[in-house]
Coordinates of C-alpha atoms in Angstrom, one line a residue:
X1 CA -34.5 -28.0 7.2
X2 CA -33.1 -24.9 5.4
X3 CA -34.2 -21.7 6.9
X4 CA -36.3 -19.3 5.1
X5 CA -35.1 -15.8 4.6
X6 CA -37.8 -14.2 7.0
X7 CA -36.1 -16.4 9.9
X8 CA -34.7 -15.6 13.0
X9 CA -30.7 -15.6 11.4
X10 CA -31.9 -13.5 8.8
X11 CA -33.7 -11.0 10.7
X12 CA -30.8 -10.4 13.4
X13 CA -28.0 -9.4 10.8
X14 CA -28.6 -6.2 11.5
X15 CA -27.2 -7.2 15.3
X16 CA -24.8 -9.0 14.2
X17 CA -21.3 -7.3 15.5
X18 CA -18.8 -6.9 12.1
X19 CA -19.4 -6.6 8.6
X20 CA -17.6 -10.3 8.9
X21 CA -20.3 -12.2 10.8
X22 CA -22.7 -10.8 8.0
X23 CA -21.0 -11.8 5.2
X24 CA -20.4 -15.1 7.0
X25 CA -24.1 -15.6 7.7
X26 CA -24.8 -14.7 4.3
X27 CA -22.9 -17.1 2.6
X28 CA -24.0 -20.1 4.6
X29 CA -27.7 -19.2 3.7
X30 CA -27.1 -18.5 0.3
X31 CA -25.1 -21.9 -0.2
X32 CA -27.6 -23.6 1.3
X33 CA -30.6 -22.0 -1.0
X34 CA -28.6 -22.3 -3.9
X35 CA -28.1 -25.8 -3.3
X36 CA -31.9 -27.0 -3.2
X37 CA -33.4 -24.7 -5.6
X38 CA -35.0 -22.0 -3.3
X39 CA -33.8 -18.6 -5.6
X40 CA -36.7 -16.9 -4.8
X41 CA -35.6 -16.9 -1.1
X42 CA -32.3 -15.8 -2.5
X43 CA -33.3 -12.7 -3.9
X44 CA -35.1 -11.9 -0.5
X45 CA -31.6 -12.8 1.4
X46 CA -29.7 -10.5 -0.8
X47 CA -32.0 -7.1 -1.1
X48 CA -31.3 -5.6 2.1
X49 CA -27.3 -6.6 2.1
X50 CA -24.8 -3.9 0.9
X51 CA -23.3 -4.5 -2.3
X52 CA -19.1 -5.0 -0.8
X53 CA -21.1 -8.0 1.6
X54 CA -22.7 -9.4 -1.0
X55 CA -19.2 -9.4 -3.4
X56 CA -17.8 -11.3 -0.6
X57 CA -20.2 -13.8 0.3
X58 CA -20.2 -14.8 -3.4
X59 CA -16.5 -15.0 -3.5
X60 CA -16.9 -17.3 -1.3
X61 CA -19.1 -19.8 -2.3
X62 CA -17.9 -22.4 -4.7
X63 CA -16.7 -21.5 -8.0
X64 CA -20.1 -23.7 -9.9
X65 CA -22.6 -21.6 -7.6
X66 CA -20.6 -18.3 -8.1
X67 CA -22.3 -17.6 -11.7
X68 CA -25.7 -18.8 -11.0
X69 CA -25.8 -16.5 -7.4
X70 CA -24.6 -13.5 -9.1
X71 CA -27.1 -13.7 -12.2
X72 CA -30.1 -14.0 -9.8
X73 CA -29.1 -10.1 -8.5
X74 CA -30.5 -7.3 -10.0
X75 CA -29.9 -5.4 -13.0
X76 CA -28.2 -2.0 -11.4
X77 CA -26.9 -4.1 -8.1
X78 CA -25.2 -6.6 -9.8
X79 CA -23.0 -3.9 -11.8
X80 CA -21.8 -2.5 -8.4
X81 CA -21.7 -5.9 -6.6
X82 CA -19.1 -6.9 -9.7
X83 CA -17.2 -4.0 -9.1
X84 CA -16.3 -5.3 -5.3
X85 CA -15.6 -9.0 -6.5
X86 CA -11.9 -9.8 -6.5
X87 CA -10.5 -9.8 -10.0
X88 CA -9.7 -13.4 -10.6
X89 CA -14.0 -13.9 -9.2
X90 CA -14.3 -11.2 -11.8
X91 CA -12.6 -13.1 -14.6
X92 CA -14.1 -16.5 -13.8
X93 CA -17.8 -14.9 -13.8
X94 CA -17.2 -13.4 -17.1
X95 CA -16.0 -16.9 -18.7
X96 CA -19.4 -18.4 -16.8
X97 CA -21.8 -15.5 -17.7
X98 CA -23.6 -15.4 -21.3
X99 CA -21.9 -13.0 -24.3
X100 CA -24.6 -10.6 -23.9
X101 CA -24.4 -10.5 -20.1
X102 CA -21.0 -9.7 -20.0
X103 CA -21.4 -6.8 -22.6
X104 CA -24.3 -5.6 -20.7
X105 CA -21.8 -6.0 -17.6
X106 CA -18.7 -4.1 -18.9
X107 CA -20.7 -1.5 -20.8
X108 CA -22.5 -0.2 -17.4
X109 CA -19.8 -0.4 -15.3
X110 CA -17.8 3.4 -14.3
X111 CA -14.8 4.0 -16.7
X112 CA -12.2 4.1 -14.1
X113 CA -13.5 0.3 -12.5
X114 CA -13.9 -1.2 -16.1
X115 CA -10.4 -0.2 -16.8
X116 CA -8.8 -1.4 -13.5
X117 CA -10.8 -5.0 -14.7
X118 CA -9.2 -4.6 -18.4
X119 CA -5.8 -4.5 -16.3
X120 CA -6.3 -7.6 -15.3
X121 CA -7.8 -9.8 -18.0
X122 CA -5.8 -11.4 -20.8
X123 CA -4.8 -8.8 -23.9
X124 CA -7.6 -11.6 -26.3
X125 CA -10.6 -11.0 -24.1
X126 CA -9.8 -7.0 -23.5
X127 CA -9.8 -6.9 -27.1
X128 CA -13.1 -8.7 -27.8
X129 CA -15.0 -6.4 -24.9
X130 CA -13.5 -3.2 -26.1
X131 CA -14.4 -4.0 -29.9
X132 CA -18.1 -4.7 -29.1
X133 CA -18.2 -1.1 -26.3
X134 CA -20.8 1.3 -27.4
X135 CA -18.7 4.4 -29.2
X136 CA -18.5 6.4 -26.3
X137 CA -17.7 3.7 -23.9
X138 CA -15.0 2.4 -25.8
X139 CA -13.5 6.4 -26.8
X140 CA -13.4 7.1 -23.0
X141 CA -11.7 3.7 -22.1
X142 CA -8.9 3.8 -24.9
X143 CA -8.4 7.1 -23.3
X144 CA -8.2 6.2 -20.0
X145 CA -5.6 3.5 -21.2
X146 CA -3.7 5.6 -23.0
X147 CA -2.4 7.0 -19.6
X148 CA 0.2 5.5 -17.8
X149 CA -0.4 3.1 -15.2
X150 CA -0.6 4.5 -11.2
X151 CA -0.9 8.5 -12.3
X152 CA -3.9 10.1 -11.9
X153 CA -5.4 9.8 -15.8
X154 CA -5.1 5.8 -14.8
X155 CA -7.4 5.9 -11.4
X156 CA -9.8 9.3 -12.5
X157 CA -13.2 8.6 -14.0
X158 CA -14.4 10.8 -16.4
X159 CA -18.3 10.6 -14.5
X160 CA -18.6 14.4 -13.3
X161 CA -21.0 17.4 -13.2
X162 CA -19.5 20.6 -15.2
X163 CA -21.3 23.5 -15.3
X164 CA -20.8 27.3 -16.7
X165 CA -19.9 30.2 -14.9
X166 CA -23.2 32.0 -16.8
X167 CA -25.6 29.7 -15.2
X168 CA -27.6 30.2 -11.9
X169 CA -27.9 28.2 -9.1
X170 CA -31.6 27.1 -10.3
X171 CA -30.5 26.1 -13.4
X172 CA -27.6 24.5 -11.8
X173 CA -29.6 22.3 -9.6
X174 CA -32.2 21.4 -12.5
X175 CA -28.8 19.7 -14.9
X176 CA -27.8 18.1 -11.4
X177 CA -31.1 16.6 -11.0
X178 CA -31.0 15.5 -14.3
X179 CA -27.3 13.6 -14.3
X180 CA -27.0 12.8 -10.7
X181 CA -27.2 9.2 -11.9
X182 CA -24.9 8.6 -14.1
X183 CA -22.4 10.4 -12.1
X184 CA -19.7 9.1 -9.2
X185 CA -20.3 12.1 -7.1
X186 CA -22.9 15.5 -6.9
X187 CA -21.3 16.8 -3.9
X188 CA -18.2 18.8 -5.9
X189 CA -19.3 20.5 -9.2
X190 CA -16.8 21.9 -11.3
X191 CA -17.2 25.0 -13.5
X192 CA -16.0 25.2 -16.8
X193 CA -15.7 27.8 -19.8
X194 CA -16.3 27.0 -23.2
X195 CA -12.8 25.0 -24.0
X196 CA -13.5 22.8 -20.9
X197 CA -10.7 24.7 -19.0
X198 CA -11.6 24.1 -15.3
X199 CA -11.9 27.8 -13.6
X200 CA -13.7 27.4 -10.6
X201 CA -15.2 24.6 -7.9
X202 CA -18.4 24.8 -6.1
X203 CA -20.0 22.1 -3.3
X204 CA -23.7 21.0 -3.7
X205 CA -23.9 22.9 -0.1
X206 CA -23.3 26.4 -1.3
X207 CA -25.6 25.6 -4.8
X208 CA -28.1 24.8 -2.2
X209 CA -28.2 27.6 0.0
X210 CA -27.3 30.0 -3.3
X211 CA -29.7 32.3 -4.1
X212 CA -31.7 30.7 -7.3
X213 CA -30.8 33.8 -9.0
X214 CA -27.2 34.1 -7.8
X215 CA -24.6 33.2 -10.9
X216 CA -22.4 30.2 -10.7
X217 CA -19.3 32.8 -11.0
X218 CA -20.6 34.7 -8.2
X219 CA -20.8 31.3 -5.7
X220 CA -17.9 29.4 -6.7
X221 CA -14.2 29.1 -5.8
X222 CA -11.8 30.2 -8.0
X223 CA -8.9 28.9 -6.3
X224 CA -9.0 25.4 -7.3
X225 CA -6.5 22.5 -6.4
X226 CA -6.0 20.3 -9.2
X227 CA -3.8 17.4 -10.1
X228 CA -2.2 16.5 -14.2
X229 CA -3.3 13.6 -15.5
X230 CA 0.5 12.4 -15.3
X231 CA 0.6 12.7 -11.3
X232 CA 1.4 9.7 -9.5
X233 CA -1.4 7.9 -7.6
X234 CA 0.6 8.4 -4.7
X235 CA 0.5 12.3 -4.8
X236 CA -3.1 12.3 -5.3
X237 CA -3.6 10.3 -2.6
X238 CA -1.5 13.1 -0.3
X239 CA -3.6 15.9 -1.8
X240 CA -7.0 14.2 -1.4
X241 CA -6.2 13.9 2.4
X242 CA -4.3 17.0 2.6
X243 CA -7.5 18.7 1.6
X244 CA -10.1 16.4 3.2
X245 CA -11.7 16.1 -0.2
X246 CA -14.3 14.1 -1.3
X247 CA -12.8 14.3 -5.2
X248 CA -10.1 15.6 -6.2
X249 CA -10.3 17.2 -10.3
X250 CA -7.8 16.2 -13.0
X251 CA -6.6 18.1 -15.5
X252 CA -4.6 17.9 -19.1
X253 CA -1.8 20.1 -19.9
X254 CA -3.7 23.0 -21.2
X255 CA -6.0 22.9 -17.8
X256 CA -8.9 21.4 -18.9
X257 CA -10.9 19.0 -17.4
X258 CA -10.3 15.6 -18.3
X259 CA -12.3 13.7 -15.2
X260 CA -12.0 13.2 -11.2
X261 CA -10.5 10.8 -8.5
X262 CA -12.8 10.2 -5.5
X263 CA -12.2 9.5 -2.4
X264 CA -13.2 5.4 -2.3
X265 CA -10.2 5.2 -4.8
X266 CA -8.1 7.0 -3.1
X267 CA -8.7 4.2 0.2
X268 CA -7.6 1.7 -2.6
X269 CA -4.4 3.0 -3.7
X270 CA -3.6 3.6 0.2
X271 CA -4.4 0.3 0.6
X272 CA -2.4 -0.9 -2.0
X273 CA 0.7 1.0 -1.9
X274 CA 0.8 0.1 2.1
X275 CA 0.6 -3.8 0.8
X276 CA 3.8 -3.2 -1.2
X277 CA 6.0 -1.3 1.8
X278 CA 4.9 -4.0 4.2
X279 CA 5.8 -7.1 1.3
X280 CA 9.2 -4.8 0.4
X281 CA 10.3 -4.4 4.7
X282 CA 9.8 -8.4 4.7
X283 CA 11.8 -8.8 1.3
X284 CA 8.4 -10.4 0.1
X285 CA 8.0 -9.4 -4.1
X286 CA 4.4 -7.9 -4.2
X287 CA 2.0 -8.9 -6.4
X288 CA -0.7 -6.5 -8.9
X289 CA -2.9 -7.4 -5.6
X290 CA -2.9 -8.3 -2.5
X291 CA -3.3 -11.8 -3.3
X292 CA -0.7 -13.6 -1.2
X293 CA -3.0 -16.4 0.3
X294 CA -4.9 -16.6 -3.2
X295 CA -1.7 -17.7 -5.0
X296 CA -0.3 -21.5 -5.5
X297 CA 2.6 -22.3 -3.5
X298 CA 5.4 -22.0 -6.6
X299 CA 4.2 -18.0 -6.9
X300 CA 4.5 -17.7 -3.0
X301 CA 7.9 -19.2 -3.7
X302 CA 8.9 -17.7 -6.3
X303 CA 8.0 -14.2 -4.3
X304 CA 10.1 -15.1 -2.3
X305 CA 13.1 -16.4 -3.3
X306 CA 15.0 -13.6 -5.0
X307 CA 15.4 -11.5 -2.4
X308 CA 16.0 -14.2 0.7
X309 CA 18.8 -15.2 -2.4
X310 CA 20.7 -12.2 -2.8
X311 CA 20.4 -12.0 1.5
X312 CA 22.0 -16.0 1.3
X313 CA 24.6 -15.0 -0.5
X314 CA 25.5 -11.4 1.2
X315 CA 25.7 -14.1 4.6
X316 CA 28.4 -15.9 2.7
X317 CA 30.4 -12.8 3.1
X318 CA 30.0 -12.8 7.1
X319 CA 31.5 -16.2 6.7
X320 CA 34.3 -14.9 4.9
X321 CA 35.1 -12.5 7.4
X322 CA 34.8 -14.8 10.7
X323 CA 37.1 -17.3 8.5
X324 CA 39.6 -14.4 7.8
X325 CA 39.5 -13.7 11.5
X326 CA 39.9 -17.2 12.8
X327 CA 43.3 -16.5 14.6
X328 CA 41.4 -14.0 16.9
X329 CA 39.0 -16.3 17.9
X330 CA 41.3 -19.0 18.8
X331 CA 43.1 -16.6 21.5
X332 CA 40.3 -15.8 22.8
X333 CA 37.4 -18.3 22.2
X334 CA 34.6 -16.6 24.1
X335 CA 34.3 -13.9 21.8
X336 CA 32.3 -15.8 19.1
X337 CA 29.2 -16.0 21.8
X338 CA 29.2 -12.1 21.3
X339 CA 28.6 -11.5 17.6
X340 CA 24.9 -13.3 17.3
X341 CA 24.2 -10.3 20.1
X342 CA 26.0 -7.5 18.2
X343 CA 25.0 -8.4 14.6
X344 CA 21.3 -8.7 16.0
X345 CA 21.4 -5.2 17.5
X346 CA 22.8 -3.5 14.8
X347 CA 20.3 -5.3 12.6
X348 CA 17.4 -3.9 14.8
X349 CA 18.8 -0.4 15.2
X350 CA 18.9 -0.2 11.6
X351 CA 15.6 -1.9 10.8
X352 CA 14.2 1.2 13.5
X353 CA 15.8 3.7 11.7
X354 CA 14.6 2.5 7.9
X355 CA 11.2 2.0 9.5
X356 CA 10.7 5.7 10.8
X357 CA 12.5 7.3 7.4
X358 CA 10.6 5.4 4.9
X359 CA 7.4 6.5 6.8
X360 CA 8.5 9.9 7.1
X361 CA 9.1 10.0 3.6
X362 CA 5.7 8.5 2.7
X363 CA 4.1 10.9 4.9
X364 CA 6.1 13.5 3.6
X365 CA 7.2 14.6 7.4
X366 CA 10.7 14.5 6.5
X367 CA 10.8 17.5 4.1
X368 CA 10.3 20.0 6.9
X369 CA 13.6 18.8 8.9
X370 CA 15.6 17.9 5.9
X371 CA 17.8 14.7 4.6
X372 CA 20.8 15.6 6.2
X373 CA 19.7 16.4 9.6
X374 CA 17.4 13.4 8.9
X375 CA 20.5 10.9 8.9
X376 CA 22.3 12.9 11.5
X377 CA 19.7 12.6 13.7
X378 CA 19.2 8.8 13.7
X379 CA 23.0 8.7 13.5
X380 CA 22.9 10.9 17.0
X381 CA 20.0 8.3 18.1
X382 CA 22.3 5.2 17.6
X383 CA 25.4 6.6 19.4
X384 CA 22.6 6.9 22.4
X385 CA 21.3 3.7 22.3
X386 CA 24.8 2.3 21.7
X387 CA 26.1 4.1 25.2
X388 CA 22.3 2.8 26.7
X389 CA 23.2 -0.7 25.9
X390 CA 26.5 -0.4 26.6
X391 CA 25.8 -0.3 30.7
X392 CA 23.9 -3.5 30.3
X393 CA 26.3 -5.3 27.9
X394 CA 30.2 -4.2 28.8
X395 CA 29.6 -5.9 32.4
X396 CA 27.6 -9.2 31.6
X397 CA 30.8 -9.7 28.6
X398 CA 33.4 -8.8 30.8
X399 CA 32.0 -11.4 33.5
X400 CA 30.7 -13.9 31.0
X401 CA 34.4 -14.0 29.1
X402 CA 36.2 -14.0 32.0
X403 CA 38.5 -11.1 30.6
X404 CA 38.9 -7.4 30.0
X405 CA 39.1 -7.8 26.2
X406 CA 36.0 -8.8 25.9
X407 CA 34.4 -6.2 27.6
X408 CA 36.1 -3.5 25.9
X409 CA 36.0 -5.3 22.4
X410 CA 31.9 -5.6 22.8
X411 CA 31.2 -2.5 24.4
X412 CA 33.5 -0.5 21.5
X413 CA 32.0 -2.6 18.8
X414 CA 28.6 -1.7 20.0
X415 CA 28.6 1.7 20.3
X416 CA 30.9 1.6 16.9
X417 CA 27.7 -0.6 15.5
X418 CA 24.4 0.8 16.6
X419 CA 26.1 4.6 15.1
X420 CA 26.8 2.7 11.4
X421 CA 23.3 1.1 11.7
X422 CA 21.4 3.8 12.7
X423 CA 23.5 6.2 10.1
X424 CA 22.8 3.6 7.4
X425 CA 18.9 2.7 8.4
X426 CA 18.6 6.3 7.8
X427 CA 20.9 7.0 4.8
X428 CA 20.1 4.0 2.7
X429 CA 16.5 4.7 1.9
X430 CA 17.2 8.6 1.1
X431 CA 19.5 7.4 -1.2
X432 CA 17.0 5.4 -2.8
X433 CA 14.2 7.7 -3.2
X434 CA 17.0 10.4 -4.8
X435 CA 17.3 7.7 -7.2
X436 CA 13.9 7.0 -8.4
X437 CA 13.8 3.7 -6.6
X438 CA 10.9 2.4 -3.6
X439 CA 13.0 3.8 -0.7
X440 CA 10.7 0.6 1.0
X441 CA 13.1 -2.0 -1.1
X442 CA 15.9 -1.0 1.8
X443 CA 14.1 -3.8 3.7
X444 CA 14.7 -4.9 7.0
X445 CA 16.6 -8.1 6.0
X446 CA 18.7 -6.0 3.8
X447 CA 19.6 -3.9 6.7
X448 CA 20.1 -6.7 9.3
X449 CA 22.1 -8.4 6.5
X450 CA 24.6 -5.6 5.9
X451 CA 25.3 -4.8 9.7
X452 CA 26.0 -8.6 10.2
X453 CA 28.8 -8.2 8.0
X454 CA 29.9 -4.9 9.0
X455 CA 29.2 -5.4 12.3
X456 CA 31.2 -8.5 13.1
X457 CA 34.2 -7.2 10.8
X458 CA 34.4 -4.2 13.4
X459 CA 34.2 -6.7 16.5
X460 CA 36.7 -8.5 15.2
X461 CA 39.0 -6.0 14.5
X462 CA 38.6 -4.3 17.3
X463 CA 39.2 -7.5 19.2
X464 CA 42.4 -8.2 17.3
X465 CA 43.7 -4.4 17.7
X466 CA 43.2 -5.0 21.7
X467 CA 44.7 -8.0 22.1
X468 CA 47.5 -6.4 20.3
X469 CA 48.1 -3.0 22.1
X470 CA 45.9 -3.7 25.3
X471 CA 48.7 -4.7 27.7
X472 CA 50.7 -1.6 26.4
X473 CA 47.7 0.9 27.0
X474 CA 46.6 -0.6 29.9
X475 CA 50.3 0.5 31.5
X476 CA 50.3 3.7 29.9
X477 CA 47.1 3.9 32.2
X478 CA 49.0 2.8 35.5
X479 CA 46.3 -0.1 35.5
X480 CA 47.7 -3.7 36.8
X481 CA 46.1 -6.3 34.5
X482 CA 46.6 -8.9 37.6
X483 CA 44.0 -6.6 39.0
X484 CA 41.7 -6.5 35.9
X485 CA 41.8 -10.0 35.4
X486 CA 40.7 -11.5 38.8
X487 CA 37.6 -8.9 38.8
X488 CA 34.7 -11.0 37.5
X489 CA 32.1 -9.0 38.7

C-alpha cells in the first residue's frame, strides 16, 4: 500500500543525512503517487522540498511521468524548479508541456537562466520563443546574446536595484521594498547618475542602519570594483572570490551599468571550468556540460578518441627509436627491463609538474614568483628527485643486470630524465597559456607520452656512449673492471 505524504518516510526527511537520501526518498514517493493517481498527495510531498531536490527527483523519474510531475508544481516554484533541471530534462519538458505553458515558462524565467536554456536548444525552437517574448523580455535577451559566450555580458542578469545618489535611505528602502521581487539580489544596490554610469555601491546593511534622512551619496562606496561586459567568466569568477562578494556589477564601455553576476553563477562556471581541466589532464574532449554518463556510447567515443590518437601515434615514434637502437640492446639485453621504469618516471615527474603549474596559473599564484623562476624551480625539483631516486635505482640495476653499464646507464638517464620532465611539465603549459591556448590541454598523457620518447632515446644513448668509452674511463679512473664486474651487491 502506497504511503501517504503525512507518513513516517515523509515526516523524517528532515533527518535524513545528505541532500541525496532526500531526493532519493522523494522520487520513490513521487513515482509511486504518480503512478496510481494520488496528485493531491503529490502536491503535499513537494511543498516543503527545496526547489534544486525537487529538479532532481523529477530528473529522475521516467521521461512519461516527467511532464505530468512538473505541471502539478506551482506557478512561481515551478519557474525556479525548471531552472535546476538539467538541460536535455529542460528540452524534453518543453516538447511535453502545452504552447502557452512553455511561453508562460520562458517569459518568467531570470534573463541570464533563460539565455543559458536558449544555448542549448535548437536555433528553430529559440526562434519561435523569442518571437512570441513580451517586448522587454525579448529586447533584454537579444542583448544578452549579443555578447560573446563565457564573458561576463553572457553569465550577468540585468535583475538589479539602482538607485540615485539624491535619494535618502527612506526612500531608498521604500523602491527596495517595492522591486525586491523581481530582483536576483537586495543585499548590493548600486547607485547610478542620470546616464546609468555606475558611481558608487551600497549593502542593504548600511541602508538599514543609515539614518532615514542620510543621502545615498553620503552612505555609499565610491570605490567600486567592476568587471566589462567582455571579461572572461573566468576573471569574474577570481574577482567574485577575491572580494568575497555576493554580486559582482558589470559595466559597458562608457561605465554604465548594464546588469550583475551573482555568486550562485559564479559556483557554476567554477564548476564548469574545473570539469574541463579534469576532462583535458585525462585527454577526455569536454562537453557544453558535464554530461559524460548522460551521453550514448559513440559520443563517449568519439570524446575520446582524438586525443588517445594523436598519443597512439606519438608511441610509434618510441618504437622507432628502440628499433633504431636494437644493436645496443642485443649487447646488453637486460637493459630493455629498464625503460618501462624510466619512461614511467619521467612521465609522473612531468605529470606533477603540469599539475602544480596549471593550478598555479588558474589560481593565479604563479604571477607573484614569475614564469621563469616558475620552470626553473620544477626544473631544480626534478634534478632532486632524480638524485632521490637514483640511491634506490642505480643499485637494484646494477644487481639486477649483472653489470656496471647498467647502473651507470639508468642512474645517468634518470637523473638526465626526471630534469627534462620536470623542466617540460613546467614549461609546456606556460607556453600555452602565452599562446592563448587551455594551458590544461598539456595533459598528463601528453606529457607521459613525450618523455617515453625522449626518455628512452637518452637511455639508449647513454647506454650505447658507455659501452663505447666505459672500459677507457673506467682506466683513466684506476678502477679494475674484474673488480666491478664480480660485485653484485
Amino acid at each position: 500500500m502506497d504511503q501517504a505524504p503525512g507518513s513516517s518516510e515523509s515526516l523524517a526527511l528532515s533527518d535524513v543525512p545528505s541532500h541525496q537520501r532526500v531526493v532519493e526518498v522523494v522520487a520513490r514517493q513521487l513515482e509511486s503517487m504518480l503512478s496510481v493517481g494520488n496528485y493531491d498527495g503529490v502536491k503535499l510531498l513537494l511543498a516543503p522540498v527545496q526547489p534544486v531536490d525537487v529538479a532532481e527527483a523529477i530528473g529522475s523519474l521516467p521521461r512519461t511521468m516527467q511532464a505530468l510531475a512538473f505541471r502539478l508544481l506551482g506557478k512561481d516554484e515551478a519557474i525556479e524548479v525548471y531552472e535546476y533541471l538539467e538541460p536535455p530534462i529542460q528540452q524534453s519538458l518543453l516538447e511535453r508541456l502545452r504552447s502557452g505553458e512553455v511561453l508562460e515558462l520562458v517569459e518568467e524565467m531570470s534573463p541570464d537562466d533563460r539565455v543559458r536554456l536558449f544555448d542549448e536548444l535548437p536555433a528553430k525552437v529559440v526562434r519561435r520563443l523569442f518571437t512570441e517574448l513580451s517586448p522587454v523580455e525579448r529586447r533584454v535577451t537579444a542583448q544578452l546574446l549579443g555578447y560573446a559566450s563565457e564573458t561576463a555580458g553572457r553569465l550577468m542578469t540585468t535583475e538589479y536595484i539602482d538607485l540615485k545618489e539624491f535619494q535618502s535611505a527612506a526612500q531608498a528602502l521604500t523602491i527596495v521594498r517595492r522591486r525586491a521581487r523581481e530582483t536576483e539580489t537586495i543585499y548590493s544596490l548600486y547607485v547610478t547618475d542620470g546616464q546609468r554610469h555606475l558611481t558608487g555601491i551600497l549593502s542593504l546593511r548600511d541602508l538599514v542602519t543609515a539614518d532615514p534622512e542620510d543621502r545615498i551619496g553620503d552612505v555609499m562606496t565610491r570605490e567600486v570594483v567592476s568587471v566589462n561586459t567582455d571579461t572572461d567568466q573566468e576573471e569574474v569568477a577570481r574577482a567574485i572570490q577575491r572580494y568575497d562578494f555576493l554580486a559582482v556589477p558589470v559595466v559597458d564601455r562608457e561605465r554604465r551599468l548594464v546588469g550583475i553576476v551573482t555568486v550562485d553563477d559564479v559556483i557554476d562556471v567554477i564548476e564548469q571550468e574545473a570539469t574541463r581541466d579534469l576532462y583535458a589532464a585525462g585527454a577526455v574532449e569536454a562537453g557544453d556540460e558535464d554530461d559524460y554518463f548522460q551521453s550514448n556510447l559513440f559520443t563517449v567515443a568519439r570524446r575520446r578518441v582524438v586525443w588517445l590518437s594523436v598519443l597512439v601515434v606519438a608511441s610509434f615514434v618510441t618504437s622507432e627509436v628502440i628499433a633504431l637502437n636494437e644493436e645496443v640492446l642485443k649487447e646488453v639485453v637486460l637493459l630493455a627491463a629498464f625503460i618501462p621504469l624510466l619512461a614511467g618516471t619521467g612521465g609522473n615527474v612531468g605529470a606533477q609538474s603540469s599539475t602544480v603549474v596549471i593550478r598555479g596559473l588558474s589560481t593565479q599564484s604563479i604571477t607573484s614568483l614569475g614564469q621563469f623562476r616558475a620552470v626553473a624551480r620544477e626544473a631544480t625539483a626534478g634534478l632532486l628527485l632524480g638524485l632521490l631516486m637514483m640511491l634506490l635505482v642505480v643499485p637494484f640495476a646494477w644487481w639486477r643486470g649483472q653489470s656496471p653499464l647498467v647502473g651507470l646507464s639508468v642512474g645517468t638517464s634518470l637523473l638526465a630524465i626526471t630534469t627534462l620532465a620536470a623542466t617540460a611539465g613546467a614549461a609546456f603549459p606556460l607556453l600555452f597559456n602565452r599562446l592563448g591556448w587551455d594551458p590544461a590541454l598539456m595533459s598528463t598523457p601528453f606529457i607521459t607520452t613525450c618523455t617515453d620518447v625522449v626518455g628512452t632515446l637518452i637511455y639508449l644513448k647513454t647506454a650505447q656512449w658507455l659501452l663505447l668509452n666505459m672500459p677507457q674511463l673506467l682506466s683513466n679512473a684506476g678502477i679494475s673492471t674484474q673488480l666491478l664486474a664480480a660485485s653484485h651487491f
